[in-house]
Structure formats: structure tokens, C-alpha cells
Coordinates of C-alpha atoms in Angstrom, one line a residue:
M1 CA -14.4 -30.5 32.5
S2 CA -16.1 -26.7 33.0
D3 CA -15.5 -23.8 30.0
P4 CA -11.6 -22.2 31.7
Y5 CA -12.7 -19.4 33.7
D6 CA -10.5 -16.1 33.9
L7 CA -11.0 -16.2 37.0
I8 CA -12.0 -18.2 40.0
V9 CA -12.3 -17.0 44.1
L10 CA -12.3 -19.1 46.4
G11 CA -14.3 -18.1 49.4
S12 CA -17.1 -15.4 48.7
G13 CA -16.3 -13.4 52.1
P14 CA -15.8 -9.3 51.6
G15 CA -12.4 -9.3 49.7
G16 CA -14.2 -12.5 48.0
Y17 CA -17.4 -11.3 46.3
V18 CA -16.0 -7.9 45.9
A19 CA -13.0 -9.2 43.5
A20 CA -15.5 -11.1 41.5
I21 CA -17.5 -8.5 41.1
R22 CA -14.7 -5.8 39.7
A23 CA -13.4 -8.8 37.5
A24 CA -16.4 -9.4 36.0
Q25 CA -17.0 -5.8 35.9
L26 CA -13.6 -5.6 33.7
G27 CA -15.1 -8.2 31.2
L28 CA -13.4 -11.4 32.8
K29 CA -14.9 -14.4 33.0
T30 CA -15.6 -14.9 36.4
A31 CA -16.9 -18.1 39.0
I32 CA -16.5 -18.1 43.0
V33 CA -16.4 -21.1 45.2
E34 CA -17.5 -20.9 48.7
R35 CA -18.7 -23.5 51.1
E36 CA -20.8 -22.4 53.3
N37 CA -22.7 -19.0 52.5
L38 CA -22.1 -16.1 50.0
G39 CA -20.4 -13.4 51.9
G40 CA -18.3 -15.2 54.2
I41 CA -17.7 -14.7 58.0
C42 CA -18.5 -10.8 58.0
L43 CA -21.6 -11.1 56.4
N44 CA -23.3 -13.7 57.5
W45 CA -21.1 -13.6 61.3
G46 CA -19.8 -10.9 61.3
C47 CA -19.1 -6.9 60.6
I48 CA -23.4 -6.7 59.6
P49 CA -24.7 -9.1 62.8
T50 CA -22.9 -7.7 65.8
K51 CA -23.6 -4.6 64.4
A52 CA -27.3 -5.1 64.1
L53 CA -26.9 -6.6 67.7
L54 CA -24.4 -3.2 69.0
R55 CA -27.6 -1.4 67.4
S56 CA -30.4 -3.1 69.7
A57 CA -28.2 -2.8 72.5
E58 CA -27.6 1.4 72.3
V59 CA -31.6 1.6 71.4
F60 CA -32.2 -0.4 75.2
H61 CA -29.1 1.9 76.7
Q62 CA -30.7 5.2 75.1
M63 CA -34.1 3.8 76.5
K64 CA -32.8 3.2 80.1
H65 CA -31.6 6.7 80.0
A66 CA -34.9 8.5 78.6
A67 CA -35.4 10.6 81.1
D68 CA -32.5 12.6 80.3
Y69 CA -33.9 13.2 77.2
G70 CA -37.6 14.6 78.9
L71 CA -39.0 11.2 78.0
N72 CA -40.6 8.9 80.2
A73 CA -39.9 5.1 79.6
D74 CA -40.7 2.8 82.2
N75 CA -40.0 -1.1 82.9
V76 CA -37.8 -1.2 79.9
T77 CA -36.8 -4.7 78.6
A78 CA -35.0 -6.7 76.7
D79 CA -35.7 -9.4 74.1
L80 CA -32.2 -11.3 74.3
A81 CA -34.1 -14.4 71.7
A82 CA -36.2 -11.2 69.7
I83 CA -32.9 -9.7 69.2
V84 CA -31.2 -11.6 68.0
K85 CA -34.0 -12.9 65.5
R86 CA -33.6 -9.7 63.9
S87 CA -29.9 -9.9 63.5
R88 CA -30.1 -12.8 61.5
G89 CA -33.1 -11.6 60.3
V90 CA -30.2 -8.7 58.9
A91 CA -27.8 -11.4 58.0
G92 CA -30.1 -12.8 56.0
Q93 CA -30.8 -10.1 54.5
L94 CA -27.2 -8.8 53.3
N95 CA -26.5 -12.4 52.6
K96 CA -29.3 -12.7 49.8
G97 CA -28.1 -9.3 48.4
V98 CA -24.5 -11.3 47.2
T99 CA -26.5 -13.6 45.4
G100 CA -28.1 -11.1 43.2
L101 CA -24.8 -9.5 42.7
M102 CA -23.1 -12.4 42.0
K103 CA -26.1 -13.2 39.2
K104 CA -26.4 -9.6 38.0
N105 CA -22.6 -9.8 36.8
K106 CA -22.9 -13.1 35.4
I107 CA -20.4 -14.6 37.8
D108 CA -20.3 -18.6 38.2
V109 CA -21.4 -19.9 41.6
H110 CA -20.3 -23.3 42.9
M111 CA -20.8 -24.3 46.4
G112 CA -18.4 -26.6 48.2
Q113 CA -15.1 -27.3 49.6
G114 CA -12.9 -25.9 46.9
K115 CA -9.4 -26.8 46.2
L116 CA -5.9 -26.0 44.5
T117 CA -4.8 -29.3 42.3
A118 CA -3.0 -27.6 40.2
P119 CA -2.1 -24.5 38.8
G120 CA -5.3 -23.0 37.2
R121 CA -6.6 -26.1 38.5
L122 CA -9.4 -25.7 41.5
S123 CA -11.7 -29.0 42.6
V124 CA -15.1 -27.9 44.3
E125 CA -16.3 -30.8 46.6
A126 CA -20.5 -30.8 47.1
D127 CA -22.9 -33.5 48.1
G128 CA -20.0 -36.7 47.8
K129 CA -19.7 -35.2 43.7
T130 CA -16.4 -33.5 43.1
T131 CA -16.6 -31.0 40.5
E132 CA -13.0 -29.5 38.4
L133 CA -12.9 -26.0 36.9
T134 CA -10.2 -24.6 34.9
A135 CA -8.6 -20.9 35.2
K136 CA -6.3 -18.7 34.4
H137 CA -6.1 -17.2 37.2
I138 CA -7.5 -18.5 41.0
I139 CA -7.7 -16.1 44.2
I140 CA -7.3 -17.3 47.6
A141 CA -10.1 -15.2 50.3
T142 CA -10.6 -17.9 52.5
G143 CA -10.6 -15.7 55.5
A144 CA -10.0 -16.8 58.7
R145 CA -11.7 -18.0 62.1
A146 CA -11.9 -17.4 65.9
R147 CA -8.0 -18.4 67.6
E148 CA -9.0 -20.7 70.8
L149 CA -7.1 -21.2 74.1
P150 CA -6.2 -25.1 74.5
K151 CA -7.3 -24.6 78.7
V152 CA -10.7 -22.8 77.1
K153 CA -12.1 -24.8 74.7
A154 CA -15.5 -23.6 73.3
D155 CA -18.1 -25.3 73.1
G156 CA -21.2 -23.3 73.1
K157 CA -22.8 -23.6 75.8
R158 CA -20.5 -22.0 78.5
V159 CA -18.0 -21.3 76.7
W160 CA -18.1 -19.2 73.4
T161 CA -16.3 -18.1 70.2
Y162 CA -17.5 -14.8 68.9
R163 CA -19.9 -16.9 66.6
H164 CA -21.4 -18.7 69.3
A165 CA -21.9 -15.4 71.1
M166 CA -24.2 -13.9 68.0
V167 CA -27.0 -16.7 69.0
P168 CA -26.2 -17.8 72.9
P169 CA -28.3 -20.0 73.7
E170 CA -28.9 -18.0 76.9
M171 CA -28.4 -14.6 78.7
P172 CA -25.5 -14.5 81.1
T173 CA -25.3 -13.6 84.2
K174 CA -21.7 -13.3 85.1
L175 CA -19.8 -13.1 81.9
L176 CA -16.0 -12.9 81.2
V177 CA -14.5 -11.9 78.1
I178 CA -10.6 -12.8 77.1
G179 CA -9.0 -10.6 74.9
S180 CA -9.7 -6.9 74.6
G181 CA -9.2 -6.4 71.1
A182 CA -12.3 -4.9 68.8
I183 CA -14.0 -8.5 68.9
G184 CA -13.9 -8.7 73.0
I185 CA -14.7 -5.1 73.8
E186 CA -18.0 -5.0 71.4
F187 CA -19.1 -8.1 72.7
A188 CA -18.7 -6.9 76.3
S189 CA -20.2 -3.8 75.5
F190 CA -23.2 -5.2 74.3
Y191 CA -23.8 -8.3 77.4
S192 CA -23.0 -5.5 79.6
D193 CA -25.9 -3.0 77.6
L194 CA -28.5 -5.7 78.4
G195 CA -27.3 -6.5 81.5
A196 CA -25.1 -8.8 81.8
D197 CA -21.9 -8.3 85.1
V198 CA -19.6 -8.5 82.7
T199 CA -15.1 -8.7 83.4
V200 CA -12.8 -8.4 80.9
V201 CA -9.3 -9.4 80.7
E202 CA -6.2 -8.9 78.9
M203 CA -3.0 -10.0 79.3
M204 CA -1.6 -6.7 77.6
D205 CA -1.3 -3.4 79.5
R206 CA -3.8 -1.6 78.0
V207 CA -6.9 -2.3 76.0
V208 CA -7.4 -2.4 72.5
P209 CA -4.0 -2.3 72.9
V210 CA -3.6 -0.9 69.0
E211 CA -5.1 1.8 69.4
D212 CA -3.2 5.1 70.6
A213 CA -2.7 5.3 74.8
D214 CA -5.0 8.1 75.4
V215 CA -7.8 6.8 73.7
S216 CA -7.4 3.2 75.8
A217 CA -7.5 4.9 79.2
F218 CA -10.1 7.2 78.2
L219 CA -12.2 3.7 77.2
E220 CA -11.7 1.9 79.9
K221 CA -12.1 4.5 82.1
A222 CA -15.9 4.3 80.6
L223 CA -15.8 1.1 80.6
K224 CA -15.5 0.9 84.4
K225 CA -18.0 3.8 84.5
Q226 CA -20.3 1.5 82.7
G227 CA -19.6 -1.2 85.7
M228 CA -17.5 -3.5 83.6
T229 CA -14.5 -4.8 85.8
V230 CA -11.6 -4.2 83.2
L231 CA -7.9 -6.0 84.3
T232 CA -4.9 -5.6 82.1
S233 CA -1.8 -6.6 82.3
A234 CA -3.3 -10.3 83.7
N235 CA -3.3 -14.3 82.6
L236 CA -5.0 -16.7 82.8
G237 CA -4.8 -19.6 85.3
A238 CA -6.9 -22.8 85.3
V239 CA -10.1 -23.5 83.9
E240 CA -12.5 -25.2 85.2
V241 CA -16.0 -25.7 82.5
S242 CA -19.2 -27.7 84.6
D243 CA -22.7 -27.9 83.0
T244 CA -23.4 -24.8 85.5
G245 CA -21.0 -22.5 85.1
V246 CA -16.8 -21.6 84.7
K247 CA -14.1 -21.2 87.7
A248 CA -11.4 -19.4 86.1
A249 CA -8.1 -18.7 88.0
I250 CA -7.0 -14.8 86.7
K251 CA -3.8 -13.1 87.8
T252 CA -3.3 -9.9 88.0
K253 CA -0.5 -6.9 87.6
D254 CA 0.6 -7.2 91.4
G255 CA 1.2 -11.1 91.0
T256 CA -2.7 -12.4 93.4
E257 CA -3.8 -14.6 91.3
T258 CA -7.8 -15.9 92.7
T259 CA -10.5 -17.9 91.6
H260 CA -13.5 -16.5 89.8
E261 CA -17.0 -17.6 88.9
F262 CA -18.9 -16.5 85.7
S263 CA -22.0 -18.5 83.9
H264 CA -20.4 -17.3 80.5
V265 CA -17.2 -17.5 78.4
I266 CA -16.2 -15.4 75.4
V267 CA -12.7 -16.1 74.1
A268 CA -11.3 -13.2 71.4
V269 CA -7.6 -13.3 71.3
G270 CA -7.5 -13.5 67.7
I271 CA -7.8 -15.2 64.5
V272 CA -6.3 -18.4 62.6
P273 CA -6.2 -18.3 58.4
N274 CA -8.4 -21.0 57.2
L275 CA -5.4 -22.3 55.3
E276 CA -5.9 -26.3 55.8
N277 CA -7.3 -28.5 52.6
I278 CA -7.2 -26.2 49.7
G279 CA -3.5 -27.1 48.6
L280 CA -1.7 -24.9 49.9
E281 CA 1.4 -27.3 50.6
E282 CA 1.2 -29.2 46.8
L283 CA 1.2 -26.5 44.8
K284 CA 4.0 -25.0 47.4
I285 CA 2.5 -21.4 48.3
E286 CA 4.9 -19.4 50.6
P287 CA 3.4 -18.4 54.0
D288 CA 4.7 -15.2 55.5
K289 CA 6.3 -15.5 59.2
R290 CA 2.9 -15.5 60.8
Y291 CA 1.8 -18.7 58.9
H292 CA -0.5 -16.7 56.6
I293 CA 0.0 -16.8 53.2
K294 CA 3.1 -14.4 51.8
V295 CA 2.0 -12.1 49.0
D296 CA 2.8 -8.8 47.1
D297 CA 1.8 -5.5 46.9
F298 CA -0.9 -6.4 44.5
G299 CA -2.1 -9.9 46.0
R300 CA 0.2 -12.0 43.9
T301 CA 1.5 -15.4 45.3
N302 CA 5.4 -17.1 44.8
V303 CA 3.1 -19.6 42.3
A304 CA 2.3 -17.9 39.5
G305 CA -1.4 -17.3 38.4
V306 CA -2.7 -17.7 42.5
W307 CA -3.2 -14.4 44.1
A308 CA -4.5 -14.2 47.9
I309 CA -6.6 -11.6 49.7
G310 CA -8.2 -11.0 52.7
D311 CA -7.3 -12.7 56.8
C312 CA -6.2 -15.8 54.8
T313 CA -2.8 -13.0 54.5
D314 CA -0.9 -10.7 56.9
G315 CA -3.3 -8.0 58.9
P316 CA -4.4 -5.7 59.8
W317 CA -7.5 -8.5 59.5
L318 CA -10.3 -6.1 58.6
A319 CA -13.2 -6.2 55.6
H320 CA -12.6 -3.3 54.2
K321 CA -8.9 -4.1 53.9
A322 CA -9.8 -7.3 52.4
M323 CA -12.2 -5.7 50.1
H324 CA -10.0 -2.6 49.0
E325 CA -7.3 -6.2 48.2
G326 CA -9.8 -7.7 45.9
V327 CA -10.1 -4.8 43.5
T328 CA -6.2 -4.2 43.7
A329 CA -5.9 -8.2 42.7
A330 CA -8.8 -8.1 39.5
E331 CA -7.1 -5.3 38.2
A332 CA -4.0 -6.3 38.3
I333 CA -5.5 -10.1 36.9
A334 CA -7.0 -7.7 34.2
Q335 CA -3.8 -6.0 33.8
E336 CA -1.8 -9.3 33.6
L337 CA -4.9 -10.7 30.4
G338 CA -3.8 -7.3 28.2
N339 CA -6.2 -4.7 29.4
K340 CA -4.7 -1.5 28.9
D341 CA -7.0 0.9 30.3
V342 CA -6.2 -0.4 34.2
H343 CA -3.8 1.0 36.9
P344 CA -4.1 -1.2 40.0
H345 CA -3.0 0.8 42.9
P346 CA -1.1 -1.1 45.6
L347 CA -2.3 -1.4 49.2
D348 CA -1.2 2.1 51.6
R349 CA -1.2 0.4 54.9
R350 CA -0.3 3.8 56.5
N351 CA -3.9 4.8 55.7
I352 CA -6.2 1.8 56.8
P353 CA -8.8 2.7 58.9
G354 CA -9.4 0.6 62.0
C355 CA -13.1 1.0 64.3
T356 CA -14.7 -0.8 67.2
Y357 CA -18.5 0.0 67.8
C358 CA -18.4 -0.4 71.6
H359 CA -20.1 2.0 73.7
P360 CA -18.1 4.4 73.1
Q361 CA -17.4 4.0 70.0
I362 CA -13.9 4.4 68.6
A363 CA -11.6 4.8 65.7
S364 CA -8.1 5.8 64.2
V365 CA -6.4 5.9 61.3
G366 CA -2.7 6.1 60.7
M367 CA 0.1 6.7 63.4
T368 CA -0.7 6.6 67.3
E369 CA 1.6 9.9 68.5
A370 CA 4.3 6.6 70.3
K371 CA 4.9 5.4 67.3
A372 CA 5.3 8.7 65.0
K373 CA 7.9 9.1 68.0
E374 CA 9.6 6.5 67.5
A375 CA 9.7 6.2 63.4
G376 CA 11.9 10.0 64.7
Y377 CA 9.2 12.4 63.8
E378 CA 8.9 15.7 65.4
V379 CA 5.5 15.7 66.4
K380 CA 2.2 18.2 66.6
V381 CA -0.5 16.6 68.6
G382 CA -4.2 18.7 69.6
T383 CA -6.7 17.1 71.2
F384 CA -10.7 18.6 71.5
P385 CA -13.1 16.9 73.8
F386 CA -16.3 16.4 72.9
I387 CA -17.9 18.6 76.2
G388 CA -16.5 21.1 74.4
N389 CA -18.7 20.5 71.0
G390 CA -22.5 22.2 71.0
K391 CA -23.5 18.8 68.8
A392 CA -22.6 16.5 71.1
I393 CA -23.3 18.3 74.3
A394 CA -27.1 18.8 72.3
L395 CA -27.4 15.0 72.1
G396 CA -26.0 14.0 75.0
E397 CA -23.1 12.6 74.0
A398 CA -20.4 14.3 75.2
E399 CA -18.1 11.1 76.6
G400 CA -14.9 11.2 73.9
F401 CA -12.5 13.8 72.1
I402 CA -10.2 13.4 68.7
K403 CA -6.8 13.5 68.5
T404 CA -4.9 14.6 65.7
V405 CA -1.1 14.0 65.3
F406 CA 1.0 16.3 62.3
D407 CA 4.4 16.0 60.9
G408 CA 5.6 19.6 63.0
K409 CA 8.3 19.8 60.4
T410 CA 5.8 19.5 57.2
G411 CA 2.3 19.8 58.4
E412 CA 1.6 16.0 56.9
L413 CA -0.9 14.5 58.7
L414 CA 0.6 11.6 60.2
G415 CA -1.9 10.4 62.4
A416 CA -5.9 11.1 63.9
H417 CA -7.7 8.9 66.7
M418 CA -11.3 9.2 68.8
I419 CA -13.3 8.0 71.2
G420 CA -16.9 8.7 70.8
A421 CA -20.6 9.0 69.5
E422 CA -20.7 8.5 65.9
V423 CA -16.8 9.0 65.6
T424 CA -16.4 5.4 63.3
E425 CA -18.9 7.2 60.7
M426 CA -16.3 10.6 61.0
V427 CA -13.1 8.8 60.7
Q428 CA -13.3 8.6 56.8
G429 CA -12.6 12.5 56.7
F430 CA -9.4 12.0 58.3
V431 CA -8.7 8.9 55.5
V432 CA -9.3 10.5 52.5
G433 CA -7.3 13.8 53.5
K434 CA -4.4 11.3 54.5
T435 CA -5.1 9.8 50.9
L436 CA -4.9 13.4 49.7
E437 CA -1.8 13.9 51.8
T438 CA -3.3 16.4 53.2
T439 CA -1.2 19.2 55.9
E440 CA -3.1 21.0 58.0
A441 CA -3.1 24.1 56.1
E442 CA -6.3 22.5 54.2
L443 CA -7.6 20.9 57.3
M444 CA -7.1 24.2 58.9
Q445 CA -8.9 26.2 55.6
S446 CA -12.0 23.4 55.4
I447 CA -15.7 24.7 56.3
F448 CA -16.8 22.3 59.1
P449 CA -20.9 22.0 58.7
H450 CA -22.6 23.3 62.1
P451 CA -23.6 22.1 64.6
T452 CA -22.0 18.9 63.6
I453 CA -20.2 16.4 65.8
S454 CA -17.5 16.8 62.8
E455 CA -16.5 20.1 64.2
A456 CA -14.5 18.7 67.1
M457 CA -12.2 17.1 63.9
H458 CA -11.6 21.0 63.1
E459 CA -10.6 21.7 66.2
S460 CA -8.3 19.2 66.9
V461 CA -6.2 19.9 63.9
L462 CA -6.6 23.7 65.5
A463 CA -5.6 22.5 68.8
A464 CA -1.8 20.9 66.9
F465 CA -1.1 24.2 66.4
G466 CA -2.4 26.4 68.8
R467 CA -5.5 27.9 67.1
A468 CA -8.2 26.2 69.3
I469 CA -11.1 28.2 69.2
H470 CA -13.6 26.3 71.6
I471 CA -11.1 25.3 74.5

């Protein structure tokens, strides 16, 4: 039995390692338990390496359109193995970075399968040996994995999850992507840019269904313009997987069912929390209605001293949400242990941004226009197209728009929705605005630098109140 810790974090993904670092900064004796790779899915098999893949596809796309910029780049080809190698190198670099952060902050790392055995007690199995750890508090940050479809079992050969799609055994020629959320659309964009014939099937009536309806409609048109086949309000029928490909029956919204042949399939239909065999049942930790761990606004479960954050709790299932929860939980724990100088703030779900790194990019925060109306607001909406922005035109990226939603009575910014070049970098301006409870007055009076794409943010605010300059 080791000396007791103030905090043990089970899982080292973005939520877990950030929670551990913040706890260590606050003077808590901290340990982290990880069964696979420090950094979790995000750094090793998710957010970061996928962006490396997408960057390669973006550069390749630009090279193929070099003539649009007065440049010559003939016979440009893509080396999939080299692209994947670069992506894995980026993941490895960040894994080493997290390892260094653990050492810097004097956080003990225990590699192995962790399981809660009692409040304040956790066992770690590795190489046939079991280590017993104790702590005043434990944070569960075990994340999630890809949800599978019973009729389309992933085999890593012809049927892939996102993890298989990141290290493909070969380049797909005709690819079926099931699901049009962020993961599905990003891989659809990646493989389409590299030359695959891509079909996206979505059971809802529009792609990226959590986004504003105008953004969804714009993206669908853009994907079709790029050569993808997009089938919404569609259902998957019988699927036959062979050594040479996949036959899939697809029923479209008009009721017609036809069978199509594909070289590969990516299943991107959501996630399942990693909650098996970690001791939840023994401790009687309460789940929510979606079978994630039920927590309060600071991450507390129904069992004293046991906390949970990130993808094993309620959504949205985003790395930055998990990081924020990690800091909140660590500060709340420090407060409970007697630190009077820390003042944790609960998570405000209204101000969590979402980003999708397809081409064109999507970013949003807050209510959609439809949700705001459903909530009873008298809304004012402003939209500004990238074609009216000088920097976007100069960059050759005039595809997209920015849409802002305001409370017509108070001027409160309720939501912002963006599609186009680099919007994932710009959305934080609206996030800060919402966090500061900004109204249209402050946004209108803010000076945006020229020439930048961010000027379209300003113009969309002006447009909501009939003051747009460049349209």
C-alpha cells in the first residue's frame, strides 16, 4: 500500500491530466492512473492527430488548386503512408509533452488498469501485479470509445471506426461514412480531398444536425460541390462485408432502397462511455439517463470523495469541456481540503463552443436561431457572407458566412454560428463575449483589425440590427 494521496485521477485524457496538473498546482499530492497512453484518446487517437491528417489534406487541396493563385504545381500526388506517419509523429510528440508535464508537476504516474475498490481506494493491475492506492478524493476521467452498429461490426479491414481510419491499411477508393457528426464529416473531408469517392449517410434530416439549420444547409451544398454524395433522412439496411469490399443497402427518404458497393466503411455514430470494470457497481455510483456518470455542477458523484469529468459524464463530449471540468473539480477538491483561496465556478454549458474541422470549417457557441425561438426569445439575427470580406476574397476562401443571434429585447448575444475558413480560430471571440454577458452595444463598438476574416464577425452583429456596412 502506497502513502495516501490527496487525489488520484483515473484516466489521463484532456480532462484527467489537466485535473491532475491543476490539483498539483494547488499543492495536492496527486497521482494519475492510465491503462494505455498518457494524453488519452484526444492526444493519441483523436483531436490532435486527426487535425494533422486534415492539415495534410488541406495542403494537398491547395496544391491541386495552385493555378488559382498564379502558381504551377503539376502532377501533385499524396502519399497516404507518409501522411499517417506525420500524424503519428505529432501524437507521439504530444504524448511526450504530457509525460514531461507530469514530471514537472511532481505527479505520480501509475500505468495499468485502474479500478475503484472502495471510497478512497483504487487498485492498479499491470503485468500481472496489483498495486493498491489510497486517496482522499478520486476523479474518474475514463473517457469514451466509438459506438458500434450491430449490423456493421468494425474489423479494421473493411469496416473502420475513427481509430482505424487514422491508420488505414490502404487508401479507400469508394468510401461509405455512416453518420454526419463532427467525426464522420471530418473523415469524409479528409478522404475526399485525397481522392476517394465518398458517400455520407445520415438518418437525421440534415448533416451536422446539432448545428444551426443554415450552417447545415450550406455545408451540405459545399460537400456535394466537392463531389461527395450526401444522403439525409436515410437508413442503413442489410450490410454484407467480404474480403474485397462492402455491400450496403440504403433506404433514402423517398422510401427507395438500393444496394451500393463500397471499398470501405467508416462508422461514426457517437460514443459509449468507458465505465466497465472500474468499480462503479460495487460503489453504487449513480448513472444518469444516458448511462453516463451522474454528477453535479462541480463533478461530484453521489458517493462522497468520488468525482467524474469528461466523456464519461453528460455531454457535449468535447476535449475542451473535459479540460474545464478537470480544473473545476480539482479546485472544488482543494476547497474541500481547506484551501480558502480557490473559488471554483460551475460549468456553464451555454458557453461551450463546438468545432468541426471539415472543409469548410464549422464553429458555434450558444443557441441556434431555432432553439432561441423555442425558448421564447424575440430574436434578432444577423448574417454576413465571406464574399463581402476583403481578406477572405484575397485568400481565395470566400465560401462561408457568420450568423449571430441576439435577444431583441435586451441585446444579449444568444448564439453565434460560423462556416468558412479558420472559423474554429475565430469563434473564441464570441465565447469570450458570451462569458462576459456581452450585448450588441459592446460588440458593435469593438474595433476589429483590417484586413481580417474576423471583420465578418463584426459585420454579422451590425447586420442583426440593420447596420451592416459591406452588404
